mmCIF file with all atom_site columns, C-alpha atoms in Angstrom:
data_model
loop_
_atom_site.group_PDB
_atom_site.id
_atom_site.type_symbol
_atom_site.label_atom_id
_atom_site.label_alt_id
_atom_site.label_comp_id
_atom_site.label_asym_id
_atom_site.label_entity_id
_atom_site.label_seq_id
_atom_site.pdbx_PDB_ins_code
_atom_site.Cartn_x
_atom_site.Cartn_y
_atom_site.Cartn_z
_atom_site.occupancy
_atom_site.B_iso_or_equiv
_atom_site.pdbx_formal_charge
_atom_site.auth_seq_id
_atom_site.auth_comp_id
_atom_site.auth_asym_id
_atom_site.auth_atom_id
_atom_site.pdbx_PDB_model_num
ATOM 1   C CA . UNK A 1 1   ? -12.787 -36.768 32.534 1.00 92.00 ? 1199 UNK A CA 1
ATOM 2   C CA . UNK A 1 2   ? -9.000  -36.043 33.995 1.00 96.00 ? 1200 UNK A CA 1
ATOM 3   C CA . UNK A 1 3   ? -7.617  -36.655 37.026 1.00 96.00 ? 1201 UNK A CA 1
ATOM 4   C CA . UNK A 1 4   ? -3.920  -36.627 38.431 1.00 98.00 ? 1202 UNK A CA 1
ATOM 5   C CA . UNK A 1 5   ? -3.525  -37.776 41.876 1.00 98.00 ? 1203 UNK A CA 1
ATOM 6   C CA . UNK A 1 6   ? -0.091  -38.524 43.724 1.00 98.00 ? 1204 UNK A CA 1
ATOM 7   C CA . UNK A 1 7   ? -0.030  -41.278 45.738 1.00 98.00 ? 1205 UNK A CA 1
ATOM 8   C CA . UNK A 1 8   ? 2.745   -41.908 48.553 1.00 98.00 ? 1206 UNK A CA 1
ATOM 9   C CA . UNK A 1 9   ? 2.915   -46.271 48.096 1.00 98.00 ? 1207 UNK A CA 1
ATOM 10  C CA . UNK A 1 10  ? 4.194   -47.157 52.180 1.00 98.00 ? 1208 UNK A CA 1
ATOM 11  C CA . UNK A 1 11  ? 8.338   -48.695 52.091 1.00 98.00 ? 1209 UNK A CA 1
ATOM 12  C CA . UNK A 1 12  ? 8.945   -51.673 51.895 1.00 97.00 ? 1210 UNK A CA 1
ATOM 13  C CA . UNK A 1 13  ? 12.139  -54.109 51.472 1.00 97.00 ? 1211 UNK A CA 1
ATOM 14  C CA . UNK A 1 14  ? 14.087  -54.843 48.869 1.00 97.00 ? 1212 UNK A CA 1
ATOM 15  C CA . UNK A 1 15  ? 12.396  -56.868 46.360 1.00 98.00 ? 1213 UNK A CA 1
ATOM 16  C CA . UNK A 1 16  ? 9.541   -57.181 44.216 1.00 98.00 ? 1214 UNK A CA 1
ATOM 17  C CA . UNK A 1 17  ? 6.318   -56.068 45.574 1.00 98.00 ? 1215 UNK A CA 1
ATOM 18  C CA . UNK A 1 18  ? 2.159   -56.329 44.551 1.00 98.00 ? 1216 UNK A CA 1
ATOM 19  C CA . UNK A 1 19  ? 0.949   -53.130 44.482 1.00 98.00 ? 1217 UNK A CA 1
ATOM 20  C CA . UNK A 1 20  ? -1.615  -52.764 42.591 1.00 98.00 ? 1218 UNK A CA 1
ATOM 21  C CA . UNK A 1 21  ? -4.906  -52.519 45.578 1.00 98.00 ? 1219 UNK A CA 1
ATOM 22  C CA . UNK A 1 22  ? -2.735  -49.318 46.940 1.00 98.00 ? 1220 UNK A CA 1
ATOM 23  C CA . UNK A 1 23  ? -2.577  -47.717 43.764 1.00 98.00 ? 1221 UNK A CA 1
ATOM 24  C CA . UNK A 1 24  ? -6.466  -48.317 43.269 1.00 98.00 ? 1222 UNK A CA 1
ATOM 25  C CA . UNK A 1 25  ? -6.864  -47.742 46.757 1.00 98.00 ? 1223 UNK A CA 1
ATOM 26  C CA . UNK A 1 26  ? -5.292  -44.132 46.173 1.00 97.00 ? 1224 UNK A CA 1
ATOM 27  C CA . UNK A 1 27  ? -7.511  -43.286 43.510 1.00 97.00 ? 1225 UNK A CA 1
ATOM 28  C CA . UNK A 1 28  ? -11.045 -42.954 44.523 1.00 94.00 ? 1226 UNK A CA 1
ATOM 29  C CA . UNK A 1 29  ? -11.796 -41.199 40.766 1.00 95.00 ? 1227 UNK A CA 1
ATOM 30  C CA . UNK A 1 30  ? -10.889 -44.870 38.996 1.00 97.00 ? 1228 UNK A CA 1
ATOM 31  C CA . UNK A 1 31  ? -14.436 -46.027 40.164 1.00 96.00 ? 1229 UNK A CA 1
ATOM 32  C CA . UNK A 1 32  ? -16.440 -43.206 37.717 1.00 96.00 ? 1230 UNK A CA 1
ATOM 33  C CA . UNK A 1 33  ? -14.485 -44.152 34.734 1.00 97.00 ? 1231 UNK A CA 1
ATOM 34  C CA . UNK A 1 34  ? -16.362 -45.909 32.117 1.00 97.00 ? 1232 UNK A CA 1
ATOM 35  C CA . UNK A 1 35  ? -13.232 -46.294 29.503 1.00 98.00 ? 1233 UNK A CA 1
ATOM 36  C CA . UNK A 1 36  ? -10.262 -45.337 29.658 1.00 98.00 ? 1234 UNK A CA 1
ATOM 37  C CA . UNK A 1 37  ? -6.642  -45.636 30.892 1.00 98.00 ? 1235 UNK A CA 1
ATOM 38  C CA . UNK A 1 38  ? -4.290  -45.124 33.473 1.00 98.00 ? 1236 UNK A CA 1
ATOM 39  C CA . UNK A 1 39  ? -0.958  -44.087 32.823 1.00 98.00 ? 1237 UNK A CA 1
ATOM 40  C CA . UNK A 1 40  ? 1.004   -44.474 36.242 1.00 98.00 ? 1238 UNK A CA 1
ATOM 41  C CA . UNK A 1 41  ? 4.412   -42.721 36.654 1.00 98.00 ? 1239 UNK A CA 1
ATOM 42  C CA . UNK A 1 42  ? 6.731   -43.506 39.683 1.00 98.00 ? 1240 UNK A CA 1
ATOM 43  C CA . UNK A 1 43  ? 8.700   -40.340 40.852 1.00 98.00 ? 1241 UNK A CA 1
ATOM 44  C CA . UNK A 1 44  ? 12.055  -42.455 41.564 1.00 98.00 ? 1242 UNK A CA 1
ATOM 45  C CA . UNK A 1 45  ? 15.301  -44.095 40.052 1.00 97.00 ? 1243 UNK A CA 1
ATOM 46  C CA . UNK A 1 46  ? 15.947  -46.345 42.010 1.00 97.00 ? 1244 UNK A CA 1
ATOM 47  C CA . UNK A 1 47  ? 12.638  -48.390 42.028 1.00 98.00 ? 1245 UNK A CA 1
ATOM 48  C CA . UNK A 1 48  ? 10.564  -49.742 38.784 1.00 98.00 ? 1246 UNK A CA 1
ATOM 49  C CA . UNK A 1 49  ? 7.002   -50.814 38.004 1.00 98.00 ? 1247 UNK A CA 1
ATOM 50  C CA . UNK A 1 50  ? 6.106   -53.939 36.039 1.00 98.00 ? 1248 UNK A CA 1
ATOM 51  C CA . UNK A 1 51  ? 2.347   -55.921 35.107 1.00 98.00 ? 1249 UNK A CA 1
ATOM 52  C CA . UNK A 1 52  ? 3.218   -59.825 36.114 1.00 98.00 ? 1250 UNK A CA 1
ATOM 53  C CA . UNK A 1 53  ? 2.097   -62.685 38.361 1.00 97.00 ? 1251 UNK A CA 1
ATOM 54  C CA . UNK A 1 54  ? 0.053   -61.661 41.123 1.00 97.00 ? 1252 UNK A CA 1
ATOM 55  C CA . UNK A 1 55  ? -0.765  -65.075 42.420 1.00 96.00 ? 1253 UNK A CA 1
ATOM 56  C CA . UNK A 1 56  ? 2.373   -66.962 43.113 1.00 97.00 ? 1254 UNK A CA 1
ATOM 57  C CA . UNK A 1 57  ? 4.854   -65.177 45.539 1.00 97.00 ? 1255 UNK A CA 1
ATOM 58  C CA . UNK A 1 58  ? 7.893   -67.561 44.027 1.00 98.00 ? 1256 UNK A CA 1
ATOM 59  C CA . UNK A 1 59  ? 7.421   -65.217 41.583 1.00 98.00 ? 1257 UNK A CA 1
ATOM 60  C CA . UNK A 1 60  ? 8.500   -61.849 43.110 1.00 98.00 ? 1258 UNK A CA 1
ATOM 61  C CA . UNK A 1 61  ? 11.106  -63.732 45.099 1.00 98.00 ? 1259 UNK A CA 1
ATOM 62  C CA . UNK A 1 62  ? 12.081  -65.097 41.438 1.00 98.00 ? 1260 UNK A CA 1
ATOM 63  C CA . UNK A 1 63  ? 12.496  -61.761 39.635 1.00 98.00 ? 1261 UNK A CA 1
ATOM 64  C CA . UNK A 1 64  ? 14.693  -60.559 43.064 1.00 98.00 ? 1262 UNK A CA 1
ATOM 65  C CA . UNK A 1 65  ? 16.795  -63.431 42.280 1.00 98.00 ? 1263 UNK A CA 1
ATOM 66  C CA . UNK A 1 66  ? 17.160  -63.028 38.669 1.00 98.00 ? 1264 UNK A CA 1
ATOM 67  C CA . UNK A 1 67  ? 17.787  -59.223 39.047 1.00 98.00 ? 1265 UNK A CA 1
ATOM 68  C CA . UNK A 1 68  ? 20.300  -59.106 41.933 1.00 96.00 ? 1266 UNK A CA 1
ATOM 69  C CA . UNK A 1 69  ? 21.953  -61.956 38.765 1.00 96.00 ? 1267 UNK A CA 1
ATOM 70  C CA . UNK A 1 70  ? 21.534  -59.972 36.222 1.00 96.00 ? 1268 UNK A CA 1
ATOM 71  C CA . UNK A 1 71  ? 23.013  -56.696 37.978 1.00 95.00 ? 1269 UNK A CA 1
ATOM 72  C CA . UNK A 1 72  ? 25.473  -58.196 41.061 1.00 92.00 ? 1270 UNK A CA 1
ATOM 73  C CA . UNK A 1 73  ? 25.804  -55.382 44.278 1.00 89.00 ? 1271 UNK A CA 1
ATOM 74  C CA . UNK A 1 74  ? 29.574  -55.198 44.790 1.00 82.00 ? 1272 UNK A CA 1
ATOM 75  C CA . UNK A 1 75  ? 31.142  -55.311 41.256 1.00 79.00 ? 1273 UNK A CA 1
ATOM 76  C CA . UNK A 1 76  ? 34.739  -53.319 40.663 1.00 78.00 ? 1274 UNK A CA 1
ATOM 77  C CA . UNK A 1 77  ? 34.142  -50.168 38.014 1.00 78.00 ? 1275 UNK A CA 1
ATOM 78  C CA . UNK A 1 78  ? 31.082  -48.622 39.230 1.00 82.00 ? 1276 UNK A CA 1
ATOM 79  C CA . UNK A 1 79  ? 31.841  -44.689 39.703 1.00 85.00 ? 1277 UNK A CA 1
ATOM 80  C CA . UNK A 1 80  ? 28.110  -44.090 41.150 1.00 86.00 ? 1278 UNK A CA 1
ATOM 81  C CA . UNK A 1 81  ? 28.031  -45.163 44.656 1.00 80.00 ? 1279 UNK A CA 1
ATOM 82  C CA . UNK A 1 82  ? 27.155  -41.872 46.806 1.00 82.00 ? 1280 UNK A CA 1
ATOM 83  C CA . UNK A 1 83  ? 24.759  -43.454 48.486 1.00 86.00 ? 1281 UNK A CA 1
ATOM 84  C CA . UNK A 1 84  ? 26.308  -47.153 49.408 1.00 86.00 ? 1282 UNK A CA 1
ATOM 85  C CA . UNK A 1 85  ? 26.858  -49.951 46.550 1.00 88.00 ? 1283 UNK A CA 1
ATOM 86  C CA . UNK A 1 86  ? 23.525  -51.136 46.099 1.00 91.00 ? 1284 UNK A CA 1
ATOM 87  C CA . UNK A 1 87  ? 22.666  -47.238 44.350 1.00 91.00 ? 1285 UNK A CA 1
ATOM 88  C CA . UNK A 1 88  ? 23.998  -47.880 41.210 1.00 93.00 ? 1286 UNK A CA 1
ATOM 89  C CA . UNK A 1 89  ? 22.733  -51.680 41.265 1.00 95.00 ? 1287 UNK A CA 1
ATOM 90  C CA . UNK A 1 90  ? 19.653  -50.208 41.750 1.00 96.00 ? 1288 UNK A CA 1
ATOM 91  C CA . UNK A 1 91  ? 19.226  -47.478 38.845 1.00 96.00 ? 1289 UNK A CA 1
ATOM 92  C CA . UNK A 1 92  ? 20.402  -50.116 36.640 1.00 96.00 ? 1290 UNK A CA 1
ATOM 93  C CA . UNK A 1 93  ? 17.532  -52.018 37.327 1.00 97.00 ? 1291 UNK A CA 1
ATOM 94  C CA . UNK A 1 94  ? 15.345  -49.343 37.927 1.00 98.00 ? 1292 UNK A CA 1
ATOM 95  C CA . UNK A 1 95  ? 16.280  -48.042 33.430 1.00 98.00 ? 1293 UNK A CA 1
ATOM 96  C CA . UNK A 1 96  ? 16.078  -51.710 32.581 1.00 97.00 ? 1294 UNK A CA 1
ATOM 97  C CA . UNK A 1 97  ? 12.515  -52.375 34.137 1.00 98.00 ? 1295 UNK A CA 1
ATOM 98  C CA . UNK A 1 98  ? 11.446  -48.782 33.232 1.00 98.00 ? 1296 UNK A CA 1
ATOM 99  C CA . UNK A 1 99  ? 8.952   -46.076 35.622 1.00 98.00 ? 1297 UNK A CA 1
ATOM 100 C CA . UNK A 1 100 ? 6.164   -46.225 33.898 1.00 98.00 ? 1298 UNK A CA 1
ATOM 101 C CA . UNK A 1 101 ? 3.107   -48.261 33.451 1.00 98.00 ? 1299 UNK A CA 1
ATOM 102 C CA . UNK A 1 102 ? -0.100  -47.226 30.968 1.00 98.00 ? 1300 UNK A CA 1
ATOM 103 C CA . UNK A 1 103 ? -3.047  -49.630 32.193 1.00 98.00 ? 1301 UNK A CA 1
ATOM 104 C CA . UNK A 1 104 ? -6.445  -50.071 30.596 1.00 98.00 ? 1302 UNK A CA 1
ATOM 105 C CA . UNK A 1 105 ? -10.018 -48.839 32.807 1.00 98.00 ? 1303 UNK A CA 1
ATOM 106 C CA . UNK A 1 106 ? -13.365 -50.604 31.809 1.00 98.00 ? 1304 UNK A CA 1
ATOM 107 C CA . UNK A 1 107 ? -16.174 -49.804 34.068 1.00 97.00 ? 1305 UNK A CA 1
ATOM 108 C CA . UNK A 1 108 ? -14.217 -48.282 36.987 1.00 97.00 ? 1306 UNK A CA 1
ATOM 109 C CA . UNK A 1 109 ? -11.157 -51.287 37.494 1.00 97.00 ? 1307 UNK A CA 1
ATOM 110 C CA . UNK A 1 110 ? -8.369  -51.504 35.740 1.00 98.00 ? 1308 UNK A CA 1
ATOM 111 C CA . UNK A 1 111 ? -8.610  -54.375 32.625 1.00 98.00 ? 1309 UNK A CA 1
ATOM 112 C CA . UNK A 1 112 ? -5.813  -56.598 34.268 1.00 98.00 ? 1310 UNK A CA 1
ATOM 113 C CA . UNK A 1 113 ? -5.615  -60.465 33.405 1.00 97.00 ? 1311 UNK A CA 1
ATOM 114 C CA . UNK A 1 114 ? -7.173  -62.756 35.742 1.00 96.00 ? 1312 UNK A CA 1
ATOM 115 C CA . UNK A 1 115 ? -3.621  -62.977 36.951 1.00 97.00 ? 1313 UNK A CA 1
ATOM 116 C CA . UNK A 1 116 ? -1.549  -59.962 36.323 1.00 98.00 ? 1314 UNK A CA 1
ATOM 117 C CA . UNK A 1 117 ? -0.664  -57.382 39.224 1.00 98.00 ? 1315 UNK A CA 1
ATOM 118 C CA . UNK A 1 118 ? 1.456   -54.157 39.472 1.00 98.00 ? 1316 UNK A CA 1
ATOM 119 C CA . UNK A 1 119 ? 5.024   -54.872 40.537 1.00 98.00 ? 1317 UNK A CA 1
ATOM 120 C CA . UNK A 1 120 ? 6.944   -52.156 42.727 1.00 98.00 ? 1318 UNK A CA 1
ATOM 121 C CA . UNK A 1 121 ? 10.639  -52.972 42.057 1.00 98.00 ? 1319 UNK A CA 1
ATOM 122 C CA . UNK A 1 122 ? 12.279  -52.096 45.347 1.00 98.00 ? 1320 UNK A CA 1
ATOM 123 C CA . UNK A 1 123 ? 15.936  -51.819 44.090 1.00 98.00 ? 1321 UNK A CA 1
ATOM 124 C CA . UNK A 1 124 ? 17.563  -50.069 47.739 1.00 96.00 ? 1322 UNK A CA 1
ATOM 125 C CA . UNK A 1 125 ? 17.797  -52.062 50.394 1.00 93.00 ? 1323 UNK A CA 1
ATOM 126 C CA . UNK A 1 126 ? 16.313  -48.865 52.460 1.00 90.00 ? 1324 UNK A CA 1
ATOM 127 C CA . UNK A 1 127 ? 14.582  -47.280 49.417 1.00 91.00 ? 1325 UNK A CA 1
ATOM 128 C CA . UNK A 1 128 ? 11.293  -45.840 51.709 1.00 95.00 ? 1326 UNK A CA 1
ATOM 129 C CA . UNK A 1 129 ? 8.497   -44.682 50.958 1.00 98.00 ? 1327 UNK A CA 1
ATOM 130 C CA . UNK A 1 130 ? 7.647   -44.329 47.122 1.00 98.00 ? 1328 UNK A CA 1
ATOM 131 C CA . UNK A 1 131 ? 5.599   -42.162 45.065 1.00 98.00 ? 1329 UNK A CA 1
ATOM 132 C CA . UNK A 1 132 ? 3.674   -42.176 42.140 1.00 98.00 ? 1330 UNK A CA 1
ATOM 133 C CA . UNK A 1 133 ? 2.198   -39.986 40.034 1.00 98.00 ? 1331 UNK A CA 1
ATOM 134 C CA . UNK A 1 134 ? -1.754  -41.386 38.861 1.00 98.00 ? 1332 UNK A CA 1
ATOM 135 C CA . UNK A 1 135 ? -2.468  -39.961 35.605 1.00 98.00 ? 1333 UNK A CA 1
ATOM 136 C CA . UNK A 1 136 ? -6.846  -40.795 34.930 1.00 98.00 ? 1334 UNK A CA 1
ATOM 137 C CA . UNK A 1 137 ? -8.298  -40.145 31.563 1.00 98.00 ? 1335 UNK A CA 1
ATOM 138 C CA . UNK A 1 138 ? -11.458 -41.257 29.623 1.00 97.00 ? 1336 UNK A CA 1
ATOM 139 C CA . UNK A 1 139 ? -15.261 -41.526 29.752 1.00 97.00 ? 1337 UNK A CA 1
ATOM 140 C CA . UNK A 1 140 ? -17.285 -41.445 32.928 1.00 92.00 ? 1338 UNK A CA 1
ATOM 141 C CA . UNK A 1 141 ? -20.288 -43.026 32.985 1.00 81.00 ? 1339 UNK A CA 1
ATOM 142 C CA . UNK A 1 142 ? -23.435 -41.691 31.875 1.00 74.00 ? 1340 UNK A CA 1
ATOM 143 C CA . UNK A 1 143 ? -25.752 -40.392 34.817 1.00 56.00 ? 1341 UNK A CA 1
#
């Protein structure tokens, strides 16, 4: 079984956001997969994907503070600022975290740990809606 779907995630403010439910809701075929892999590809260069804590929102706020200290905005010496002072720092953060995930699927569900969720790192002040191309491969349930 192979399935590929383009999912548009709603626009979010700058920061780290749980998007697990939005991705799962956009891929109905996931329920039919007994065992497989879901590849998630973010089609943007100023946002990122990662897996981390899904329960305490303080973790996502701390992620934002950490990455803002690691890659500060408004530093002299950045040449690429075509879309504003958050432009190049957003590209740096996206490259550090990455734009893709490969996740296991078991019995129609993502096989994430109890406290794991998919984060969208929105690194622009106004990034807009983000698109993810999800590719599901695996074996379906016996009928």
